[in-house]
Coordinates of C-alpha atoms in Angstrom, one line a residue:
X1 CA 22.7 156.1 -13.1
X2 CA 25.1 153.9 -14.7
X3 CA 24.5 149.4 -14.2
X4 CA 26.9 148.3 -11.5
X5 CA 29.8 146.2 -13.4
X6 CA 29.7 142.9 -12.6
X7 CA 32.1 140.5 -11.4
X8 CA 34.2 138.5 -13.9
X9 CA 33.1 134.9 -13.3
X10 CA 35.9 132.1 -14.0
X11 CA 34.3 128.4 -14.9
X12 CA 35.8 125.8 -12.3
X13 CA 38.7 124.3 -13.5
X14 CA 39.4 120.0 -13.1
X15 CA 35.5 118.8 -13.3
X16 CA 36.5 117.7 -16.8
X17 CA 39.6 116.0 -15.6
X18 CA 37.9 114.2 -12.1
X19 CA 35.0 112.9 -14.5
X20 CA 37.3 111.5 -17.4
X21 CA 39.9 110.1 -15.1
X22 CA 37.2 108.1 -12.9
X23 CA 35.3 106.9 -16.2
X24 CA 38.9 105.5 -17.5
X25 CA 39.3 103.7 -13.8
X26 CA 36.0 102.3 -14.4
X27 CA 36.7 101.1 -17.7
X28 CA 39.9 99.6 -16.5
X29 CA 38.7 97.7 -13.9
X30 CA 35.5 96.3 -16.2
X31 CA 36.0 92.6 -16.6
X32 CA 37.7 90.8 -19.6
X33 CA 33.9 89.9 -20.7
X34 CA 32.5 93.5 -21.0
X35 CA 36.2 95.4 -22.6
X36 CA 38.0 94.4 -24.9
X37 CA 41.4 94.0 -25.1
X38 CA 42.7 96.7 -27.4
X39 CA 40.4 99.0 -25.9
X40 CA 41.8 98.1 -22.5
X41 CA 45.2 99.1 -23.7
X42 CA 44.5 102.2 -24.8
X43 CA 42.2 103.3 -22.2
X44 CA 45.4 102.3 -19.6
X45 CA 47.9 104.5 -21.9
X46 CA 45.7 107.4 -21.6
X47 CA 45.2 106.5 -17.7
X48 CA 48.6 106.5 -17.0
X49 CA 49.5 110.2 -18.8
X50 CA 46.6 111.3 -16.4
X51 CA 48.4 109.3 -13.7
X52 CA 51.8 111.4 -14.3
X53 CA 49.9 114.4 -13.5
X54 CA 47.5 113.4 -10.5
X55 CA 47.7 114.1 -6.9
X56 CA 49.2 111.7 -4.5
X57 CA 45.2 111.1 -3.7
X58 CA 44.1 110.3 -7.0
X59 CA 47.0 107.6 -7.6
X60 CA 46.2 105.9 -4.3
X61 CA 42.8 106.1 -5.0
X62 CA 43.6 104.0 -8.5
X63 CA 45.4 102.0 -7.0
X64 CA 43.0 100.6 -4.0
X65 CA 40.5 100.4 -7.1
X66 CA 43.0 97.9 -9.0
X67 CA 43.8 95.9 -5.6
X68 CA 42.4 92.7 -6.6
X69 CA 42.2 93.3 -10.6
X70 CA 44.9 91.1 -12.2
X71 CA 43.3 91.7 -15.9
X72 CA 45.0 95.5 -15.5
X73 CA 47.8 95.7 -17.8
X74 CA 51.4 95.8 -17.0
X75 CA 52.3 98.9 -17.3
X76 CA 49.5 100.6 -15.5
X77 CA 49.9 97.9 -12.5
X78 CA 54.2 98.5 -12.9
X79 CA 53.8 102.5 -12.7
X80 CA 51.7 102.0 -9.4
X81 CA 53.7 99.5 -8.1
X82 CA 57.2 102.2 -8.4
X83 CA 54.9 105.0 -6.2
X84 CA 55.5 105.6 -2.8
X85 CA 54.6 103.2 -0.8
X86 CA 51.4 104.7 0.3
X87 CA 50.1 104.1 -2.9
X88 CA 51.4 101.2 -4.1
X89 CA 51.3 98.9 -0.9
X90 CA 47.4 98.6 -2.4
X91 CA 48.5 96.8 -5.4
X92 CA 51.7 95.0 -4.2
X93 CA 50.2 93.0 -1.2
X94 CA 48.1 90.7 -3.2
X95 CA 47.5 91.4 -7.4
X96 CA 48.3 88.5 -8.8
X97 CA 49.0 90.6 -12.3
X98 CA 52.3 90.8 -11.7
X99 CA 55.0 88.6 -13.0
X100 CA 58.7 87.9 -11.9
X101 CA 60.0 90.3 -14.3
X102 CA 57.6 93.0 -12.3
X103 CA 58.1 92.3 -9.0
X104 CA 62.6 92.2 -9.5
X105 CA 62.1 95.7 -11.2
X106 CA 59.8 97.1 -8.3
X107 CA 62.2 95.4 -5.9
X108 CA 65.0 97.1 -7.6
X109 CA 63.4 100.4 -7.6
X110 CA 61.7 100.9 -4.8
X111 CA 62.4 101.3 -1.1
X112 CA 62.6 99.1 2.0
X113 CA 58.9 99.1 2.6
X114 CA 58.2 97.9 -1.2
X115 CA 60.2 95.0 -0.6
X116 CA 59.4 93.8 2.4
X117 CA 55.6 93.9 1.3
X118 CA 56.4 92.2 -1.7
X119 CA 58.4 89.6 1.1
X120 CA 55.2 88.6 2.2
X121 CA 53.1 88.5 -1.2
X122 CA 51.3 84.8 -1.1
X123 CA 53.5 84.1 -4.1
X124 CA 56.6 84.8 -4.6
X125 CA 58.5 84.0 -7.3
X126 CA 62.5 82.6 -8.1
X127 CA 63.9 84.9 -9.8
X128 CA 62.6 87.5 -6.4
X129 CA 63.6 85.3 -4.1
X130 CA 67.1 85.2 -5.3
X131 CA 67.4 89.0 -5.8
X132 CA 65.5 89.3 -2.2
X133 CA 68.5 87.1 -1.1
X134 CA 71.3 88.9 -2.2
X135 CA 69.9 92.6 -1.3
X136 CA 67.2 92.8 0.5
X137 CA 67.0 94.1 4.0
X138 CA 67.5 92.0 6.9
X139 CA 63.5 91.8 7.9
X140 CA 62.9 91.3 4.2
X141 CA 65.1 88.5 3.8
X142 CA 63.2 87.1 7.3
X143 CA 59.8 87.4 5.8
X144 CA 60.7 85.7 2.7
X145 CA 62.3 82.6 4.3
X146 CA 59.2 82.4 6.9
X147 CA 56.9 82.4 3.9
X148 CA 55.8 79.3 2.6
X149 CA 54.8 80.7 -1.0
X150 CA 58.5 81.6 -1.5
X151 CA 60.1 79.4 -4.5
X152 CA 63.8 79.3 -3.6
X153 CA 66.0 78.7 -5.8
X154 CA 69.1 77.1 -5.4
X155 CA 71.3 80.0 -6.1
X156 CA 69.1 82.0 -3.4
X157 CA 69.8 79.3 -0.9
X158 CA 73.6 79.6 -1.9
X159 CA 73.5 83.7 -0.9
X160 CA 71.8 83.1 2.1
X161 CA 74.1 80.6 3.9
X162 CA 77.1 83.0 2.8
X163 CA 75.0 86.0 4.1
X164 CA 73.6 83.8 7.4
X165 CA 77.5 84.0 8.3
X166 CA 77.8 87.4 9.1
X167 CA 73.2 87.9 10.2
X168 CA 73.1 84.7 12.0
X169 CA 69.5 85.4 13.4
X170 CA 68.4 83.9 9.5
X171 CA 69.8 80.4 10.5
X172 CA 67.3 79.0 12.4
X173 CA 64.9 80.2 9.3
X174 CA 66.9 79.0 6.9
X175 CA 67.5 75.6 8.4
X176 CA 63.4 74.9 7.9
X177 CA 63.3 76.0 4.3
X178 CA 62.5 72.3 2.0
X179 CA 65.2 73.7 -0.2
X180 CA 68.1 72.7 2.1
X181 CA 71.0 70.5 0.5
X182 CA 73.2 68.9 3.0
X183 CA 76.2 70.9 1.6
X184 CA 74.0 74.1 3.1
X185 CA 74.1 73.0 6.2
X186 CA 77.4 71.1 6.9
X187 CA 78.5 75.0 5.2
X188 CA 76.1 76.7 7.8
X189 CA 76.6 74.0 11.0
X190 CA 79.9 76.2 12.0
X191 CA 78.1 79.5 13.2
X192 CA 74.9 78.9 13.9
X193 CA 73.4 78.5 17.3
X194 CA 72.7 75.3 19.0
X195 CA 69.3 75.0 18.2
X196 CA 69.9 75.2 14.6
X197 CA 73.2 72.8 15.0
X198 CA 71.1 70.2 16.5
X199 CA 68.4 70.6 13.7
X200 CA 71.1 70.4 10.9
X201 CA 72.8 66.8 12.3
X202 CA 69.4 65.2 12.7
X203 CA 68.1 66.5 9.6
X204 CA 70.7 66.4 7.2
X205 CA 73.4 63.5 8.6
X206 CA 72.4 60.4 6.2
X207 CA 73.9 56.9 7.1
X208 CA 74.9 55.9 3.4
X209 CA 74.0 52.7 3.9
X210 CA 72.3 52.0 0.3
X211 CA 75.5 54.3 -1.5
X212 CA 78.3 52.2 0.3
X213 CA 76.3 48.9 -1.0
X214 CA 75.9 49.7 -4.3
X215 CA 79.9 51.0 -4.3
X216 CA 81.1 48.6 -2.3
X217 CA 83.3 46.8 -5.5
X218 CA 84.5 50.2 -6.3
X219 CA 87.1 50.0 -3.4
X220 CA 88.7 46.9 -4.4
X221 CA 88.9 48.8 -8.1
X222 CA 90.8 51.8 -6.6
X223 CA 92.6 49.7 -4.4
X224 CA 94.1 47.3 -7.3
X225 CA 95.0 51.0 -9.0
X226 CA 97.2 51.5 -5.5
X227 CA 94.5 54.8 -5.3
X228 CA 96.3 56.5 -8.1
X229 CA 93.7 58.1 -9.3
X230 CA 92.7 61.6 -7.4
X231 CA 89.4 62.2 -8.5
X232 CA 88.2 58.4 -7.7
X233 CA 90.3 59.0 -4.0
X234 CA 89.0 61.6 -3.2
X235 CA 85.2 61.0 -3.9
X236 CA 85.6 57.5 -2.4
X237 CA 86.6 59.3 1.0
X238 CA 83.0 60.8 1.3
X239 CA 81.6 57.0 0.7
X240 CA 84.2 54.7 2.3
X241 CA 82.7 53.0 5.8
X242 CA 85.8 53.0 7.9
X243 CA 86.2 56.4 9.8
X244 CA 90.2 55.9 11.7
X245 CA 93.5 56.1 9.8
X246 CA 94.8 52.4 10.4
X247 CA 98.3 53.7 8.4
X248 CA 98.3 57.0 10.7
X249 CA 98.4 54.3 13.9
X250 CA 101.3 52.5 12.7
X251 CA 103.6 55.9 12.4
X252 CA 101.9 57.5 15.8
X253 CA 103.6 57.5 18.9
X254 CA 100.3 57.1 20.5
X255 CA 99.1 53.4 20.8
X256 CA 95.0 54.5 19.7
X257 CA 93.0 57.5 19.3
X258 CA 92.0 57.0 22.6
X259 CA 95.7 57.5 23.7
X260 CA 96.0 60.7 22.2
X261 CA 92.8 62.1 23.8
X262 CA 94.0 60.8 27.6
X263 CA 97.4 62.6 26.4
X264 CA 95.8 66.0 26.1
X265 CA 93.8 65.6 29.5
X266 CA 97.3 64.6 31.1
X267 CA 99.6 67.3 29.2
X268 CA 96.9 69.6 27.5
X269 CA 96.0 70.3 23.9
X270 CA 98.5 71.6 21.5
X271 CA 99.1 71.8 17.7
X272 CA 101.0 68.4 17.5
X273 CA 98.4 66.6 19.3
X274 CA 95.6 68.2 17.4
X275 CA 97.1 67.2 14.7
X276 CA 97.6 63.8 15.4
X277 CA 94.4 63.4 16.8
X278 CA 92.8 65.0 13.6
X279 CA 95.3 62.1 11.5
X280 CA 94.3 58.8 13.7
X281 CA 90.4 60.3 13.2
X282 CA 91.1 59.9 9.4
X283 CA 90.8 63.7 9.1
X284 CA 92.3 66.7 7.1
X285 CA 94.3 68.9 9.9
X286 CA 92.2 71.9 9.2
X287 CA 88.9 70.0 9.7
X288 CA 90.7 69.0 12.5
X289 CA 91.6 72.1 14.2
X290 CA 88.1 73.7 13.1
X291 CA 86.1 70.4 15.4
X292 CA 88.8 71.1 18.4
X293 CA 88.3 74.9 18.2
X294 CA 84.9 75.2 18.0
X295 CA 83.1 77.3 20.7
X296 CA 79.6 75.2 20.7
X297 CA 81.7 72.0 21.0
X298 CA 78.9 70.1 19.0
X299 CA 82.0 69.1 16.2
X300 CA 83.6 67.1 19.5
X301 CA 80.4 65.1 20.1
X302 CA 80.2 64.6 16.0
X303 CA 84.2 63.4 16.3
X304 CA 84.0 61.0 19.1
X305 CA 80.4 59.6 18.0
X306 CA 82.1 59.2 14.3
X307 CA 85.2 57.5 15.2
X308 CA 83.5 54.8 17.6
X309 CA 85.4 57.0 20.7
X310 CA 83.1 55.6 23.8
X311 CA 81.4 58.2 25.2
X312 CA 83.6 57.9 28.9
X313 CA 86.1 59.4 27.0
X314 CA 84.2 62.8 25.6
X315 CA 84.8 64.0 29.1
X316 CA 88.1 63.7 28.6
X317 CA 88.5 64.9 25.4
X318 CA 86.5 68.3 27.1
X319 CA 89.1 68.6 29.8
X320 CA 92.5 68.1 27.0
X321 CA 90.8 71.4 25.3
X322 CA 90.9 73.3 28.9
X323 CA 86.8 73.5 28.8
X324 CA 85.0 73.6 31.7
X325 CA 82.7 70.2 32.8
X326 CA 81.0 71.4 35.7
X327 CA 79.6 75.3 36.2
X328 CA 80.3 77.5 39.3
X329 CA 77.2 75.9 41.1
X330 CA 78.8 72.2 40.6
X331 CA 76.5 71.0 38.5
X332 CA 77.3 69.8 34.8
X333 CA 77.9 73.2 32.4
X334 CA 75.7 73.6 30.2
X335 CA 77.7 74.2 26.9
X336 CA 79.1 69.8 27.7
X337 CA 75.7 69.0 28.6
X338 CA 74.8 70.2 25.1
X339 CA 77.5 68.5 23.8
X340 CA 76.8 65.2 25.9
X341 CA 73.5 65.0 24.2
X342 CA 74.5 65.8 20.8
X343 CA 76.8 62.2 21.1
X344 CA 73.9 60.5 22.6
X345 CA 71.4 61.9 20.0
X346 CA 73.7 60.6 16.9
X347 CA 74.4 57.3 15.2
X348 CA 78.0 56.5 14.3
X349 CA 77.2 55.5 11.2
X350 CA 75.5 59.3 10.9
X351 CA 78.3 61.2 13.0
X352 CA 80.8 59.4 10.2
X353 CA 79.1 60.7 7.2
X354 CA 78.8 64.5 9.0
X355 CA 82.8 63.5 9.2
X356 CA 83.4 62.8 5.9
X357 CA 81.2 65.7 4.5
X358 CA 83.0 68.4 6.1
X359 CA 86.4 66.4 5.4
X360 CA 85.8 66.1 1.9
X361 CA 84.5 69.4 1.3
X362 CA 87.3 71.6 2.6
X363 CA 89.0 70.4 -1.8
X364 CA 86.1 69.5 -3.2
X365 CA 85.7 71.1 -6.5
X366 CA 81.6 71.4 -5.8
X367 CA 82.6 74.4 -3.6
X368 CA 81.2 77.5 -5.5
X369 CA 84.5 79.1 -5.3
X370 CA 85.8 76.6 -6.9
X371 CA 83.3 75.5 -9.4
X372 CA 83.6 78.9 -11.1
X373 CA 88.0 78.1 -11.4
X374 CA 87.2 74.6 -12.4
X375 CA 88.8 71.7 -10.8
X376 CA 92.3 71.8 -12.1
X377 CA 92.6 74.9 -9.6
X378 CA 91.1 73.2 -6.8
X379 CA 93.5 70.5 -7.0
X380 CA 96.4 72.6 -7.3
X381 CA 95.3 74.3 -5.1
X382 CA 95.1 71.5 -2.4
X383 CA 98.3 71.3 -1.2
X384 CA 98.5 74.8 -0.3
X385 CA 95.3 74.3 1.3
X386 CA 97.4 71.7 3.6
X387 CA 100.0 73.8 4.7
X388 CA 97.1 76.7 5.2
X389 CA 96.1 73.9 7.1
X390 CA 98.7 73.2 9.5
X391 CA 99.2 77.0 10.2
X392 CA 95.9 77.1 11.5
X393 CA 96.1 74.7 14.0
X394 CA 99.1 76.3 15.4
X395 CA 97.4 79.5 15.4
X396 CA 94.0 77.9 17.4
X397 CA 96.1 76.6 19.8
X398 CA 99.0 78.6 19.8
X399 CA 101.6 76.0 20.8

């Protein structure tokens, strides 16, 4: 009787692999004192060929075991940090191994979910924070501004103010981040809520007190040079103390600023009488039309407060614009109300220097626009800016 053939018998296939690629993540993950640091290097090179080749398992596993070990090197840490976010949330939440340079190319790479975690990393650094600014998601960019390890750089701050125009629910964020200048938030004042509005004047309105002292003799310079020159007038307009047009009175057919705001309760608010308004306040026509068209009526307060207007006569000012005092119930509406308290709340010598910012802003060659032209373009450009001016206050008001 012939044997019985046996079965062909195959040896099990990936012990090998399991056993080597485990001993390598052990060795990785040995501290500086026990590897050194060639043999770390080369023991991560060899890793990460086995890493190309793994199961979506075996990376995640890798990475959970490098969570917390910021002597892995770069490239081994980089490589997990570009996997799916399964795996790589492990290593981007909090190894402190990665540099700037890592966390912009992960940023770059990956998906929502890799930058939002890297949003909320304990440290996040500039050059992140200003790519986060410009492209990140919505609920990335709200992480980053809500977290306090965020350094923000200026430039970040600059594309977040032009982005808060259009996702306003960043202002009130934004207006709490240190890195605030006042040019921010005299930019940022115009659409965001009234929360954020009210935070902005009493954070960020300065009373110039110690600049008009120390340039006090300045004026009597410019003055003995008849103002002739334009880059001394101009700057001098953010500085100077006096907030109403005394030259503008003398040509007006209205006796005082005061005049011209009973007019527009008696015969409502048109362009002229914006403008004219806008020219006894000591103000640009389109700063002026921007203040009498604005929807949360805080500029009006900032106006009357800034031009020593007495407070009876903010009422009126509200009625001249064809907005509503009281609410259907009789009782004071709640947008003036706002607005009431907003003039109570500021100094003049405060509401003048809010004036004066956004007045002398509208040419001023620190605009970014206009700092990338240079300021021979922004003042030839100024007098176009004028007449843009003057079309948009016939526009708001359409008369």
């Amino acid at each position: 009787m012939e044997d019985a053939i046996e079965p062909l018998t195959t040896p099990e296939i990936g012990r090998a692999r399991n056993a080597l690629f485990r001993r390598l993540l052990d060795l990785i993950a040995m501290p500086a004192s026990r590897l050194a640091h060639q043999d770390r290097h080369m023991v991560s090179d060899i890793l990460l060929d086995m890493l190309f080749h793994a199961e979506e398992s075996e990376r995640e596993m890798c990475a959970r075991r490098l969570a917390v070990h910021r002597e892995a090197p770069k490239r081994l840490l980089r490589y997990l940090g570009q996997c799916s976010f399964q795996v790589a949330r492990h290593v981007l939440e909090g190894n402190e191994g990665y540099d700037a340079c890592d966390l912009r190319e992960i940023c770059m790479t990956g998906t929502a979910d890799h930058r939002l975690m890297i949003a909320r990393r304990k440290l996040i650094p500039e050059s992140v924070c200003e790519y986060l600014a410009e492209f990140a998601e919505l609920n990335s960019v709200k992480e980053m501004l809500a977290n306090n390890g965020a350094i923000m750089p200026e430039q970040a701050i600059d594309k977040l103010v032009a982005r808060s125009r259009d996702d306003k629910s960043i202002c009130p964020l934004l207006v709490e981040r240190l890195e605030m200048k006042p040019s921010h938030a005299m930019a940022m004042f115009w659409w965001s809520d009234a929360a954020t509005r009210r935070k902005i004047l009493q954070r960020h309105a300065a009373d110039r007190l110690e600049v008009i002292d120390t340039c006090k003799d300045v004026f009597e310079l410019a003055a003995a040079e008849n103002w002739s020159d334009p880059v001394a007038r101009k700057a001098l307009q953010l500085i100077e103390r006096r907030q109403r047009n005394r030259a503008a009175i003398e040509k007006s057919p209205y006796d005082s600023l005061e005049d011209a705001i009973n007019a527009s309760a008696l015969n409502g608010m048109d362009s002229e009488l914006a403008q004219e308004i806008g020219y006894l306040a000591g103000l640009k026509p389109v700063t002026a039309a921007k203040i009498l068209s604005d929807k949360g009526g805080e500029g009006v307060a900032v106006l009357c407060k800034g031009t020593g207007v007495k407070r009876d006569f903010l009422p009126v000012l509200w009625a001249g614009l064809r907005r509503p005092l009281e609410s259907e119930e009789g009782e004071t509406d709640p947008v003036f109300a706002n607005v009431a308290e907003t003039y109570e709340i500021l100094t003049v010598a405060k509401a003048q220097t809010v004036l004066r910012y956004w007045n002398w802003s509208l040419s001023s060659a620190f605009k970014p626009a206009m700092m990338q032209s240079g300021y021979s373009d922004a003042a030839a450009n100024e007098e176009t800016e004028f007449s843009t001016a003057q079309r948009t206050a016939r526009l708001v008001f359409g008369r």
